[in-house]
């Protein structure tokens, strides 16, 4: 395996062994960068992590350090995962600035922002002091608590939490920094208050409350959902001034409407959507009146309504964990 050879050159036999062992694990994926001649010019390995090392995986000091921090401070919920960039290097320049390093950086950005989006990205460097200004530029914070030693080499860890600064807000920050005379004068985007990391049960209760208040013009202004990734990911990066609260309420309404629209477009969910629609989105006034409009017995109406609330909550929770809009099967 070419990646093992490159790893052995720069980080030793132990690194080559770990690259090989991770290549056989479902949590990990190794990507090779090739030159015009088809020969490996570099590679990177990504590992999807929870709060504990994968059962049966190799004994890897980087994974132990990352999972130790995630378990203590990462606040991963439900199906949330972290993405550890376990290895990344150029064959000829290792981790120095180079065309291969640039291409790996671009590919990593694609991984961060598309597909199954991680809650947190952890990125180690063999020379953290050299890379610290560059990491600060892209809002990756130094994380000494997750530093590790492997094969006699010491690595410094950096972290970005996508729940607190979601992808679109992050890209908006980078755009502004690119334009600015002093890039670091452009502060990382921050909500008007710290983002709340709600567990599944609290999140579901907040969705039910938001539905009950949805029809009132000011009904969502106190919702705890306003301080979640669900809403932050739909807001502009600079929504921190006096208009931020209004924008967040509008974003929450949009999120609920989008999830409801996904249910309407899904044939198995259509009856549940109709009950939801006539009860909360365009309320008939009373549940009895909503059941009458739908020509349903009260018991059937309530069953459809409970299904609608449950499915809407699932879609919003999916967006909270993964980012992106809701998708109903």
PDB file of C-alpha atoms in Angstrom:
ATOM      1  CA  UNK A   1       0.000   0.000   0.000  1.00  0.00           C
ATOM      2  CA  UNK A   2       1.587   3.274  -1.170  1.00  0.00           C
ATOM      3  CA  UNK A   3       0.251   5.278   1.775  1.00  0.00           C
ATOM      4  CA  UNK A   4       2.089   2.961   4.170  1.00  0.00           C
ATOM      5  CA  UNK A   5       5.358   3.615   2.353  1.00  0.00           C
ATOM      6  CA  UNK A   6       4.882   7.387   2.535  1.00  0.00           C
ATOM      7  CA  UNK A   7       3.967   7.156   6.229  1.00  0.00           C
ATOM      8  CA  UNK A   8       7.057   5.052   6.976  1.00  0.00           C
ATOM      9  CA  UNK A   9       9.322   7.620   5.290  1.00  0.00           C
ATOM     10  CA  UNK A  10       8.118  10.514   7.444  1.00  0.00           C
ATOM     11  CA  UNK A  11       6.692   9.031  10.657  1.00  0.00           C
ATOM     12  CA  UNK A  12       8.240   5.578  10.912  1.00  0.00           C
ATOM     13  CA  UNK A  13       7.230   1.937  10.891  1.00  0.00           C
ATOM     14  CA  UNK A  14       4.642   2.398  13.650  1.00  0.00           C
ATOM     15  CA  UNK A  15       2.786   4.955  11.530  1.00  0.00           C
ATOM     16  CA  UNK A  16       2.892   2.642   8.515  1.00  0.00           C
ATOM     17  CA  UNK A  17       1.411  -0.150  10.631  1.00  0.00           C
ATOM     18  CA  UNK A  18      -1.421   2.096  11.822  1.00  0.00           C
ATOM     19  CA  UNK A  19      -2.185   3.280   8.284  1.00  0.00           C
ATOM     20  CA  UNK A  20      -2.458  -0.356   7.224  1.00  0.00           C
ATOM     21  CA  UNK A  21      -4.633  -1.362  10.182  1.00  0.00           C
ATOM     22  CA  UNK A  22      -6.977   1.595   9.797  1.00  0.00           C
ATOM     23  CA  UNK A  23      -7.348   0.810   6.086  1.00  0.00           C
ATOM     24  CA  UNK A  24      -9.157  -2.373   7.144  1.00  0.00           C
ATOM     25  CA  UNK A  25     -11.601  -0.631   9.478  1.00  0.00           C
ATOM     26  CA  UNK A  26     -15.075   0.666   8.513  1.00  0.00           C
ATOM     27  CA  UNK A  27     -14.622   3.865  10.579  1.00  0.00           C
ATOM     28  CA  UNK A  28     -11.622   4.950   8.523  1.00  0.00           C
ATOM     29  CA  UNK A  29     -10.883   5.866   4.935  1.00  0.00           C
ATOM     30  CA  UNK A  30      -7.527   6.591   3.307  1.00  0.00           C
ATOM     31  CA  UNK A  31      -7.365   8.834   0.235  1.00  0.00           C
ATOM     32  CA  UNK A  32      -4.339   8.956  -2.043  1.00  0.00           C
ATOM     33  CA  UNK A  33      -3.182  12.043  -3.957  1.00  0.00           C
ATOM     34  CA  UNK A  34      -1.530  11.101  -7.236  1.00  0.00           C
ATOM     35  CA  UNK A  35       0.704  13.058  -9.559  1.00  0.00           C
ATOM     36  CA  UNK A  36       0.471  13.144 -13.379  1.00  0.00           C
ATOM     37  CA  UNK A  37       2.520   9.939 -13.501  1.00  0.00           C
ATOM     38  CA  UNK A  38      -0.067   8.102 -11.399  1.00  0.00           C
ATOM     39  CA  UNK A  39       2.360   7.623  -8.520  1.00  0.00           C
ATOM     40  CA  UNK A  40       1.227   8.475  -4.987  1.00  0.00           C
ATOM     41  CA  UNK A  41       2.290  12.031  -4.149  1.00  0.00           C
ATOM     42  CA  UNK A  42       0.668  12.027  -0.717  1.00  0.00           C
ATOM     43  CA  UNK A  43      -2.296  10.760   1.264  1.00  0.00           C
ATOM     44  CA  UNK A  44      -4.609  11.443   4.175  1.00  0.00           C
ATOM     45  CA  UNK A  45      -6.589   9.175   6.483  1.00  0.00           C
ATOM     46  CA  UNK A  46      -9.907  10.123   8.079  1.00  0.00           C
ATOM     47  CA  UNK A  47     -11.427   8.351  11.082  1.00  0.00           C
ATOM     48  CA  UNK A  48     -15.001   8.826  12.271  1.00  0.00           C
ATOM     49  CA  UNK A  49     -15.107   8.853  16.065  1.00  0.00           C
ATOM     50  CA  UNK A  50     -17.586   8.888  18.903  1.00  0.00           C
ATOM     51  CA  UNK A  51     -16.712   9.431  22.528  1.00  0.00           C
ATOM     52  CA  UNK A  52     -14.725   6.192  22.786  1.00  0.00           C
ATOM     53  CA  UNK A  53     -12.176   4.423  20.562  1.00  0.00           C
ATOM     54  CA  UNK A  54     -13.846   2.088  18.026  1.00  0.00           C
ATOM     55  CA  UNK A  55     -14.189  -1.428  19.489  1.00  0.00           C
ATOM     56  CA  UNK A  56     -11.612  -3.758  18.020  1.00  0.00           C
ATOM     57  CA  UNK A  57      -9.670  -0.951  16.389  1.00  0.00           C
ATOM     58  CA  UNK A  58      -5.893  -0.555  16.584  1.00  0.00           C
ATOM     59  CA  UNK A  59      -4.358   0.885  19.730  1.00  0.00           C
ATOM     60  CA  UNK A  60      -3.674   4.345  18.357  1.00  0.00           C
ATOM     61  CA  UNK A  61      -2.412   7.156  20.640  1.00  0.00           C
ATOM     62  CA  UNK A  62      -4.026   9.796  18.421  1.00  0.00           C
ATOM     63  CA  UNK A  63      -7.415   8.126  18.713  1.00  0.00           C
ATOM     64  CA  UNK A  64      -7.015   7.681  22.473  1.00  0.00           C
ATOM     65  CA  UNK A  65      -6.192  11.372  22.894  1.00  0.00           C
ATOM     66  CA  UNK A  66      -9.014  12.523  20.619  1.00  0.00           C
ATOM     67  CA  UNK A  67     -11.613  10.281  22.260  1.00  0.00           C
ATOM     68  CA  UNK A  68     -10.453  11.295  25.720  1.00  0.00           C
ATOM     69  CA  UNK A  69     -11.138  14.918  24.880  1.00  0.00           C
ATOM     70  CA  UNK A  70     -14.412  14.128  23.096  1.00  0.00           C
ATOM     71  CA  UNK A  71     -15.680  12.116  26.047  1.00  0.00           C
ATOM     72  CA  UNK A  72     -14.853  14.873  28.537  1.00  0.00           C
ATOM     73  CA  UNK A  73     -15.634  18.003  26.536  1.00  0.00           C
ATOM     74  CA  UNK A  74     -16.935  17.176  23.056  1.00  0.00           C
ATOM     75  CA  UNK A  75     -20.640  17.006  24.001  1.00  0.00           C
ATOM     76  CA  UNK A  76     -21.440  14.605  21.162  1.00  0.00           C
ATOM     77  CA  UNK A  77     -25.137  13.748  21.058  1.00  0.00           C
ATOM     78  CA  UNK A  78     -27.033  10.846  19.561  1.00  0.00           C
ATOM     79  CA  UNK A  79     -25.537  10.008  16.183  1.00  0.00           C
ATOM     80  CA  UNK A  80     -23.112  12.951  16.173  1.00  0.00           C
ATOM     81  CA  UNK A  81     -19.535  12.072  15.285  1.00  0.00           C
ATOM     82  CA  UNK A  82     -16.159  13.747  15.155  1.00  0.00           C
ATOM     83  CA  UNK A  83     -13.817  13.554  12.184  1.00  0.00           C
ATOM     84  CA  UNK A  84     -10.171  12.925  13.043  1.00  0.00           C
ATOM     85  CA  UNK A  85      -7.676  13.634  10.281  1.00  0.00           C
ATOM     86  CA  UNK A  86      -5.372  10.910  11.551  1.00  0.00           C
ATOM     87  CA  UNK A  87      -2.666  11.193   8.882  1.00  0.00           C
ATOM     88  CA  UNK A  88      -1.979  13.753   6.191  1.00  0.00           C
ATOM     89  CA  UNK A  89       1.280  14.248   4.315  1.00  0.00           C
ATOM     90  CA  UNK A  90       3.044  14.844   1.026  1.00  0.00           C
ATOM     91  CA  UNK A  91       5.521  12.209  -0.121  1.00  0.00           C
ATOM     92  CA  UNK A  92       8.240  14.793  -0.808  1.00  0.00           C
ATOM     93  CA  UNK A  93       7.450  17.721   1.533  1.00  0.00           C
ATOM     94  CA  UNK A  94       5.711  15.908   4.413  1.00  0.00           C
ATOM     95  CA  UNK A  95       3.553  18.603   6.093  1.00  0.00           C
ATOM     96  CA  UNK A  96       5.329  21.640   4.643  1.00  0.00           C
ATOM     97  CA  UNK A  97       3.471  24.098   2.429  1.00  0.00           C
ATOM     98  CA  UNK A  98       3.288  22.504  -1.018  1.00  0.00           C
ATOM     99  CA  UNK A  99       0.909  21.832  -3.913  1.00  0.00           C
ATOM    100  CA  UNK A 100       0.061  18.433  -2.412  1.00  0.00           C
ATOM    101  CA  UNK A 101      -0.622  20.008   0.990  1.00  0.00           C
ATOM    102  CA  UNK A 102      -2.898  22.563  -0.711  1.00  0.00           C
ATOM    103  CA  UNK A 103      -4.818  19.849  -2.539  1.00  0.00           C
ATOM    104  CA  UNK A 104      -5.227  17.845   0.667  1.00  0.00           C
ATOM    105  CA  UNK A 105      -6.534  20.976   2.413  1.00  0.00           C
ATOM    106  CA  UNK A 106      -9.105  21.511  -0.349  1.00  0.00           C
ATOM    107  CA  UNK A 107     -10.200  17.896  -0.190  1.00  0.00           C
ATOM    108  CA  UNK A 108     -10.499  18.039   3.590  1.00  0.00           C
ATOM    109  CA  UNK A 109     -12.713  21.117   3.283  1.00  0.00           C
ATOM    110  CA  UNK A 110     -14.958  19.144   0.951  1.00  0.00           C
ATOM    111  CA  UNK A 111     -15.216  16.380   3.555  1.00  0.00           C
ATOM    112  CA  UNK A 112     -16.072  18.888   6.296  1.00  0.00           C
ATOM    113  CA  UNK A 113     -18.893  20.530   4.345  1.00  0.00           C
ATOM    114  CA  UNK A 114     -20.547  17.743   2.345  1.00  0.00           C
ATOM    115  CA  UNK A 115     -21.997  14.324   2.953  1.00  0.00           C
ATOM    116  CA  UNK A 116     -22.229  13.305   6.588  1.00  0.00           C
ATOM    117  CA  UNK A 117     -21.036  16.478   8.242  1.00  0.00           C
ATOM    118  CA  UNK A 118     -19.085  16.026  11.472  1.00  0.00           C
ATOM    119  CA  UNK A 119     -19.978  17.849  14.664  1.00  0.00           C
ATOM    120  CA  UNK A 120     -16.272  18.425  15.283  1.00  0.00           C
ATOM    121  CA  UNK A 121     -13.101  18.157  13.203  1.00  0.00           C
ATOM    122  CA  UNK A 122      -9.793  17.296  14.885  1.00  0.00           C
ATOM    123  CA  UNK A 123      -6.637  18.054  12.902  1.00  0.00           C
ATOM    124  CA  UNK A 124      -3.097  17.193  14.140  1.00  0.00           C
ATOM    125  CA  UNK A 125       0.220  18.697  13.018  1.00  0.00           C
ATOM    126  CA  UNK A 126       3.796  17.564  13.516  1.00  0.00           C
ATOM    127  CA  UNK A 127       4.813  21.249  13.778  1.00  0.00           C
ATOM    128  CA  UNK A 128       1.869  22.958  15.509  1.00  0.00           C
ATOM    129  CA  UNK A 129       3.797  26.178  16.172  1.00  0.00           C
ATOM    130  CA  UNK A 130       4.382  26.705  12.445  1.00  0.00           C
ATOM    131  CA  UNK A 131       0.766  25.965  11.533  1.00  0.00           C
ATOM    132  CA  UNK A 132      -0.926  27.798  14.413  1.00  0.00           C
ATOM    133  CA  UNK A 133      -1.378  31.132  12.537  1.00  0.00           C
ATOM    134  CA  UNK A 134      -2.815  29.327   9.518  1.00  0.00           C
ATOM    135  CA  UNK A 135      -5.168  27.318  11.688  1.00  0.00           C
ATOM    136  CA  UNK A 136      -6.291  30.471  13.492  1.00  0.00           C
ATOM    137  CA  UNK A 137      -7.041  32.024  10.088  1.00  0.00           C
ATOM    138  CA  UNK A 138      -9.483  29.193   9.306  1.00  0.00           C
ATOM    139  CA  UNK A 139     -10.875  29.122  12.877  1.00  0.00           C
ATOM    140  CA  UNK A 140      -9.245  25.901  14.029  1.00  0.00           C
ATOM    141  CA  UNK A 141      -8.300  26.392  17.684  1.00  0.00           C
ATOM    142  CA  UNK A 142      -5.235  24.907  19.352  1.00  0.00           C
ATOM    143  CA  UNK A 143      -6.207  21.946  21.559  1.00  0.00           C
ATOM    144  CA  UNK A 144      -3.233  20.915  23.752  1.00  0.00           C
ATOM    145  CA  UNK A 145      -5.471  18.552  25.746  1.00  0.00           C
ATOM    146  CA  UNK A 146      -5.576  16.233  22.712  1.00  0.00           C
ATOM    147  CA  UNK A 147      -1.865  16.350  21.812  1.00  0.00           C
ATOM    148  CA  UNK A 148      -0.262  12.922  21.470  1.00  0.00           C
ATOM    149  CA  UNK A 149       3.014  11.126  20.825  1.00  0.00           C
ATOM    150  CA  UNK A 150       3.246   8.395  18.195  1.00  0.00           C
ATOM    151  CA  UNK A 151       6.375   6.597  17.022  1.00  0.00           C
ATOM    152  CA  UNK A 152       8.540   9.031  18.957  1.00  0.00           C
ATOM    153  CA  UNK A 153       6.962  12.057  17.237  1.00  0.00           C
ATOM    154  CA  UNK A 154       4.947  14.678  19.158  1.00  0.00           C
ATOM    155  CA  UNK A 155       1.826  16.055  17.441  1.00  0.00           C
ATOM    156  CA  UNK A 156      -0.253  19.106  18.320  1.00  0.00           C
ATOM    157  CA  UNK A 157      -4.033  18.997  17.836  1.00  0.00           C
ATOM    158  CA  UNK A 158      -6.391  21.674  16.504  1.00  0.00           C
ATOM    159  CA  UNK A 159     -10.197  21.628  16.572  1.00  0.00           C
ATOM    160  CA  UNK A 160     -13.202  23.242  14.915  1.00  0.00           C
ATOM    161  CA  UNK A 161     -16.747  22.757  16.240  1.00  0.00           C
ATOM    162  CA  UNK A 162     -19.178  22.907  13.306  1.00  0.00           C
ATOM    163  CA  UNK A 163     -22.164  23.144  15.655  1.00  0.00           C
ATOM    164  CA  UNK A 164     -20.968  26.501  16.930  1.00  0.00           C
ATOM    165  CA  UNK A 165     -19.674  27.870  13.622  1.00  0.00           C
ATOM    166  CA  UNK A 166     -21.520  25.977  10.868  1.00  0.00           C
ATOM    167  CA  UNK A 167     -20.245  25.589   7.329  1.00  0.00           C
ATOM    168  CA  UNK A 168     -21.922  28.574   5.654  1.00  0.00           C
ATOM    169  CA  UNK A 169     -21.000  30.927   8.489  1.00  0.00           C
ATOM    170  CA  UNK A 170     -17.431  29.587   8.342  1.00  0.00           C
ATOM    171  CA  UNK A 171     -17.201  30.190   4.582  1.00  0.00           C
ATOM    172  CA  UNK A 172     -18.616  33.698   5.020  1.00  0.00           C
ATOM    173  CA  UNK A 173     -15.908  34.423   7.597  1.00  0.00           C
ATOM    174  CA  UNK A 174     -13.187  33.177   5.236  1.00  0.00           C
ATOM    175  CA  UNK A 175     -14.588  35.348   2.447  1.00  0.00           C
ATOM    176  CA  UNK A 176     -14.463  38.434   4.645  1.00  0.00           C
ATOM    177  CA  UNK A 177     -10.946  37.626   5.815  1.00  0.00           C
ATOM    178  CA  UNK A 178      -9.813  37.198   2.225  1.00  0.00           C
ATOM    179  CA  UNK A 179     -11.045  40.720   1.459  1.00  0.00           C
ATOM    180  CA  UNK A 180      -9.782  42.382   4.630  1.00  0.00           C
ATOM    181  CA  UNK A 181      -6.529  44.313   4.873  1.00  0.00           C
ATOM    182  CA  UNK A 182      -6.061  42.718   8.296  1.00  0.00           C
ATOM    183  CA  UNK A 183      -7.698  39.267   8.130  1.00  0.00           C
ATOM    184  CA  UNK A 184      -7.589  38.762  11.888  1.00  0.00           C
ATOM    185  CA  UNK A 185      -9.607  41.934  12.378  1.00  0.00           C
ATOM    186  CA  UNK A 186     -12.524  39.844  11.092  1.00  0.00           C
ATOM    187  CA  UNK A 187     -13.671  37.947  14.156  1.00  0.00           C
ATOM    188  CA  UNK A 188     -14.987  34.399  13.840  1.00  0.00           C
ATOM    189  CA  UNK A 189     -18.779  34.427  13.615  1.00  0.00           C
ATOM    190  CA  UNK A 190     -20.481  34.101  16.958  1.00  0.00           C
ATOM    191  CA  UNK A 191     -24.156  33.939  17.893  1.00  0.00           C
ATOM    192  CA  UNK A 192     -25.646  36.556  20.190  1.00  0.00           C
ATOM    193  CA  UNK A 193     -25.184  33.965  22.943  1.00  0.00           C
ATOM    194  CA  UNK A 194     -23.357  30.645  23.151  1.00  0.00           C
ATOM    195  CA  UNK A 195     -24.936  27.851  21.150  1.00  0.00           C
ATOM    196  CA  UNK A 196     -26.858  25.350  23.226  1.00  0.00           C
ATOM    197  CA  UNK A 197     -26.131  21.673  22.780  1.00  0.00           C
ATOM    198  CA  UNK A 198     -29.501  20.082  23.602  1.00  0.00           C
ATOM    199  CA  UNK A 199     -29.977  16.376  24.129  1.00  0.00           C
ATOM    200  CA  UNK A 200     -32.613  14.523  22.109  1.00  0.00           C
ATOM    201  CA  UNK A 201     -35.339  14.649  24.763  1.00  0.00           C
ATOM    202  CA  UNK A 202     -34.955  18.374  25.474  1.00  0.00           C
ATOM    203  CA  UNK A 203     -34.788  19.098  21.740  1.00  0.00           C
ATOM    204  CA  UNK A 204     -38.030  17.181  21.122  1.00  0.00           C
ATOM    205  CA  UNK A 205     -39.803  19.072  23.912  1.00  0.00           C
ATOM    206  CA  UNK A 206     -38.614  22.370  22.416  1.00  0.00           C
ATOM    207  CA  UNK A 207     -39.997  21.360  19.007  1.00  0.00           C
ATOM    208  CA  UNK A 208     -43.392  20.581  20.541  1.00  0.00           C
ATOM    209  CA  UNK A 209     -43.416  23.959  22.280  1.00  0.00           C
ATOM    210  CA  UNK A 210     -42.395  25.717  19.054  1.00  0.00           C
ATOM    211  CA  UNK A 211     -45.259  24.079  17.165  1.00  0.00           C
ATOM    212  CA  UNK A 212     -47.763  25.202  19.802  1.00  0.00           C
ATOM    213  CA  UNK A 213     -46.483  28.781  19.500  1.00  0.00           C
ATOM    214  CA  UNK A 214     -45.887  28.750  15.745  1.00  0.00           C
ATOM    215  CA  UNK A 215     -49.016  30.684  14.727  1.00  0.00           C
ATOM    216  CA  UNK A 216     -48.363  33.576  17.131  1.00  0.00           C
ATOM    217  CA  UNK A 217     -46.257  36.408  15.648  1.00  0.00           C
ATOM    218  CA  UNK A 218     -44.020  36.543  18.738  1.00  0.00           C
ATOM    219  CA  UNK A 219     -44.480  32.932  19.749  1.00  0.00           C
ATOM    220  CA  UNK A 220     -40.962  31.685  19.005  1.00  0.00           C
ATOM    221  CA  UNK A 221     -38.929  34.481  20.552  1.00  0.00           C
ATOM    222  CA  UNK A 222     -38.158  32.491  23.725  1.00  0.00           C
ATOM    223  CA  UNK A 223     -37.593  29.100  22.103  1.00  0.00           C
ATOM    224  CA  UNK A 224     -34.386  27.319  23.183  1.00  0.00           C
ATOM    225  CA  UNK A 225     -34.099  26.183  19.559  1.00  0.00           C
ATOM    226  CA  UNK A 226     -32.996  29.723  18.647  1.00  0.00           C
ATOM    227  CA  UNK A 227     -29.604  28.978  20.209  1.00  0.00           C
ATOM    228  CA  UNK A 228     -28.993  25.661  18.442  1.00  0.00           C
ATOM    229  CA  UNK A 229     -27.003  24.602  15.406  1.00  0.00           C
ATOM    230  CA  UNK A 230     -30.321  24.040  13.601  1.00  0.00           C
ATOM    231  CA  UNK A 231     -30.944  27.788  13.572  1.00  0.00           C
ATOM    232  CA  UNK A 232     -27.353  29.054  13.501  1.00  0.00           C
ATOM    233  CA  UNK A 233     -26.700  27.094  10.321  1.00  0.00           C
ATOM    234  CA  UNK A 234     -29.524  28.957   8.572  1.00  0.00           C
ATOM    235  CA  UNK A 235     -28.470  32.443   9.689  1.00  0.00           C
ATOM    236  CA  UNK A 236     -25.994  34.828   8.123  1.00  0.00           C
ATOM    237  CA  UNK A 237     -22.561  34.773   9.674  1.00  0.00           C
ATOM    238  CA  UNK A 238     -22.939  38.325  10.982  1.00  0.00           C
ATOM    239  CA  UNK A 239     -26.309  37.863  12.699  1.00  0.00           C
ATOM    240  CA  UNK A 240     -24.998  39.155  15.985  1.00  0.00           C
ATOM    241  CA  UNK A 241     -26.278  42.736  15.988  1.00  0.00           C
ATOM    242  CA  UNK A 242     -29.740  44.032  16.818  1.00  0.00           C
ATOM    243  CA  UNK A 243     -31.312  42.150  13.905  1.00  0.00           C
ATOM    244  CA  UNK A 244     -29.941  38.806  15.056  1.00  0.00           C
ATOM    245  CA  UNK A 245     -32.922  37.829  17.228  1.00  0.00           C
ATOM    246  CA  UNK A 246     -35.413  38.510  14.421  1.00  0.00           C
ATOM    247  CA  UNK A 247     -33.304  36.614  11.934  1.00  0.00           C
ATOM    248  CA  UNK A 248     -33.069  33.631  14.249  1.00  0.00           C
ATOM    249  CA  UNK A 249     -36.840  33.524  14.746  1.00  0.00           C
ATOM    250  CA  UNK A 250     -37.286  33.679  10.967  1.00  0.00           C
ATOM    251  CA  UNK A 251     -34.699  30.927  10.521  1.00  0.00           C
ATOM    252  CA  UNK A 252     -36.507  28.699  13.024  1.00  0.00           C
ATOM    253  CA  UNK A 253     -39.798  29.253  11.198  1.00  0.00           C
ATOM    254  CA  UNK A 254     -38.082  28.393   7.919  1.00  0.00           C
ATOM    255  CA  UNK A 255     -36.617  25.216   9.419  1.00  0.00           C
ATOM    256  CA  UNK A 256     -40.031  24.068  10.654  1.00  0.00           C
ATOM    257  CA  UNK A 257     -41.689  24.891   7.330  1.00  0.00           C
ATOM    258  CA  UNK A 258     -38.951  23.096   5.387  1.00  0.00           C
ATOM    259  CA  UNK A 259     -39.303  19.971   7.511  1.00  0.00           C
ATOM    260  CA  UNK A 260     -43.082  20.089   7.102  1.00  0.00           C
ATOM    261  CA  UNK A 261     -42.693  20.486   3.327  1.00  0.00           C
ATOM    262  CA  UNK A 262     -40.458  17.409   3.272  1.00  0.00           C
ATOM    263  CA  UNK A 263     -43.219  15.469   5.027  1.00  0.00           C
ATOM    264  CA  UNK A 264     -45.805  16.729   2.548  1.00  0.00           C
ATOM    265  CA  UNK A 265     -43.679  15.469  -0.338  1.00  0.00           C
ATOM    266  CA  UNK A 266     -43.244  12.033   1.248  1.00  0.00           C
ATOM    267  CA  UNK A 267     -46.285   9.803   0.522  1.00  0.00           C
ATOM    268  CA  UNK A 268     -45.955   7.776   3.761  1.00  0.00           C
ATOM    269  CA  UNK A 269     -45.952  11.015   5.780  1.00  0.00           C
ATOM    270  CA  UNK A 270     -48.693  12.905   3.976  1.00  0.00           C
ATOM    271  CA  UNK A 271     -51.529  12.103   6.376  1.00  0.00           C
ATOM    272  CA  UNK A 272     -49.332  13.049   9.314  1.00  0.00           C
ATOM    273  CA  UNK A 273     -48.429  16.298   7.548  1.00  0.00           C
ATOM    274  CA  UNK A 274     -52.089  17.228   7.058  1.00  0.00           C
ATOM    275  CA  UNK A 275     -52.826  16.788  10.749  1.00  0.00           C
ATOM    276  CA  UNK A 276     -49.758  18.865  11.605  1.00  0.00           C
ATOM    277  CA  UNK A 277     -50.701  21.544   9.071  1.00  0.00           C
ATOM    278  CA  UNK A 278     -54.263  22.074  10.315  1.00  0.00           C
ATOM    279  CA  UNK A 279     -53.229  21.976  13.966  1.00  0.00           C
ATOM    280  CA  UNK A 280     -50.102  24.155  14.053  1.00  0.00           C
ATOM    281  CA  UNK A 281     -48.984  25.613  10.716  1.00  0.00           C
ATOM    282  CA  UNK A 282     -52.398  26.858   9.560  1.00  0.00           C
ATOM    283  CA  UNK A 283     -54.416  26.077  12.676  1.00  0.00           C
ATOM    284  CA  UNK A 284     -58.109  25.353  12.358  1.00  0.00           C
ATOM    285  CA  UNK A 285     -58.675  26.788  15.829  1.00  0.00           C
ATOM    286  CA  UNK A 286     -59.276  23.635  17.821  1.00  0.00           C
ATOM    287  CA  UNK A 287     -58.267  20.015  17.455  1.00  0.00           C
ATOM    288  CA  UNK A 288     -61.919  19.089  17.044  1.00  0.00           C
ATOM    289  CA  UNK A 289     -62.208  21.511  14.132  1.00  0.00           C
ATOM    290  CA  UNK A 290     -58.981  20.176  12.591  1.00  0.00           C
ATOM    291  CA  UNK A 291     -60.298  16.615  12.810  1.00  0.00           C
ATOM    292  CA  UNK A 292     -63.536  17.766  11.194  1.00  0.00           C
ATOM    293  CA  UNK A 293     -61.643  19.429   8.313  1.00  0.00           C
ATOM    294  CA  UNK A 294     -59.710  16.218   7.764  1.00  0.00           C
ATOM    295  CA  UNK A 295     -62.889  14.129   8.068  1.00  0.00           C
ATOM    296  CA  UNK A 296     -61.255  11.935  10.658  1.00  0.00           C
ATOM    297  CA  UNK A 297     -62.461  10.449  13.942  1.00  0.00           C
ATOM    298  CA  UNK A 298     -60.767  12.161  16.862  1.00  0.00           C
ATOM    299  CA  UNK A 299     -58.713   9.091  17.762  1.00  0.00           C
ATOM    300  CA  UNK A 300     -57.409   8.742  14.189  1.00  0.00           C
ATOM    301  CA  UNK A 301     -56.658  12.462  13.974  1.00  0.00           C
ATOM    302  CA  UNK A 302     -54.649  12.341  17.203  1.00  0.00           C
ATOM    303  CA  UNK A 303     -52.702   9.336  15.956  1.00  0.00           C
ATOM    304  CA  UNK A 304     -51.843  11.169  12.733  1.00  0.00           C
ATOM    305  CA  UNK A 305     -50.907  14.294  14.678  1.00  0.00           C
ATOM    306  CA  UNK A 306     -48.580  12.377  16.994  1.00  0.00           C
ATOM    307  CA  UNK A 307     -46.943  10.781  13.955  1.00  0.00           C
ATOM    308  CA  UNK A 308     -46.522  14.199  12.343  1.00  0.00           C
ATOM    309  CA  UNK A 309     -44.910  15.704  15.429  1.00  0.00           C
ATOM    310  CA  UNK A 310     -42.605  12.717  15.716  1.00  0.00           C
ATOM    311  CA  UNK A 311     -41.508  12.783  12.078  1.00  0.00           C
ATOM    312  CA  UNK A 312     -41.043  16.569  12.059  1.00  0.00           C
ATOM    313  CA  UNK A 313     -38.900  16.264  15.171  1.00  0.00           C
ATOM    314  CA  UNK A 314     -36.810  13.529  13.517  1.00  0.00           C
ATOM    315  CA  UNK A 315     -36.109  15.718  10.489  1.00  0.00           C
ATOM    316  CA  UNK A 316     -35.198  18.757  12.583  1.00  0.00           C
ATOM    317  CA  UNK A 317     -32.972  16.599  14.808  1.00  0.00           C
ATOM    318  CA  UNK A 318     -31.259  15.245  11.691  1.00  0.00           C
ATOM    319  CA  UNK A 319     -30.535  18.815  10.589  1.00  0.00           C
ATOM    320  CA  UNK A 320     -29.334  19.738  14.089  1.00  0.00           C
ATOM    321  CA  UNK A 321     -26.854  16.859  14.084  1.00  0.00           C
ATOM    322  CA  UNK A 322     -25.699  16.873  10.479  1.00  0.00           C
ATOM    323  CA  UNK A 323     -26.424  20.305   9.045  1.00  0.00           C
ATOM    324  CA  UNK A 324     -28.140  20.814   5.690  1.00  0.00           C
ATOM    325  CA  UNK A 325     -31.855  20.700   5.025  1.00  0.00           C
ATOM    326  CA  UNK A 326     -34.206  17.929   6.078  1.00  0.00           C
ATOM    327  CA  UNK A 327     -34.665  14.877   3.897  1.00  0.00           C
ATOM    328  CA  UNK A 328     -37.725  12.688   4.198  1.00  0.00           C
ATOM    329  CA  UNK A 329     -37.404   9.227   2.653  1.00  0.00           C
TER     330      UNK A 329
END
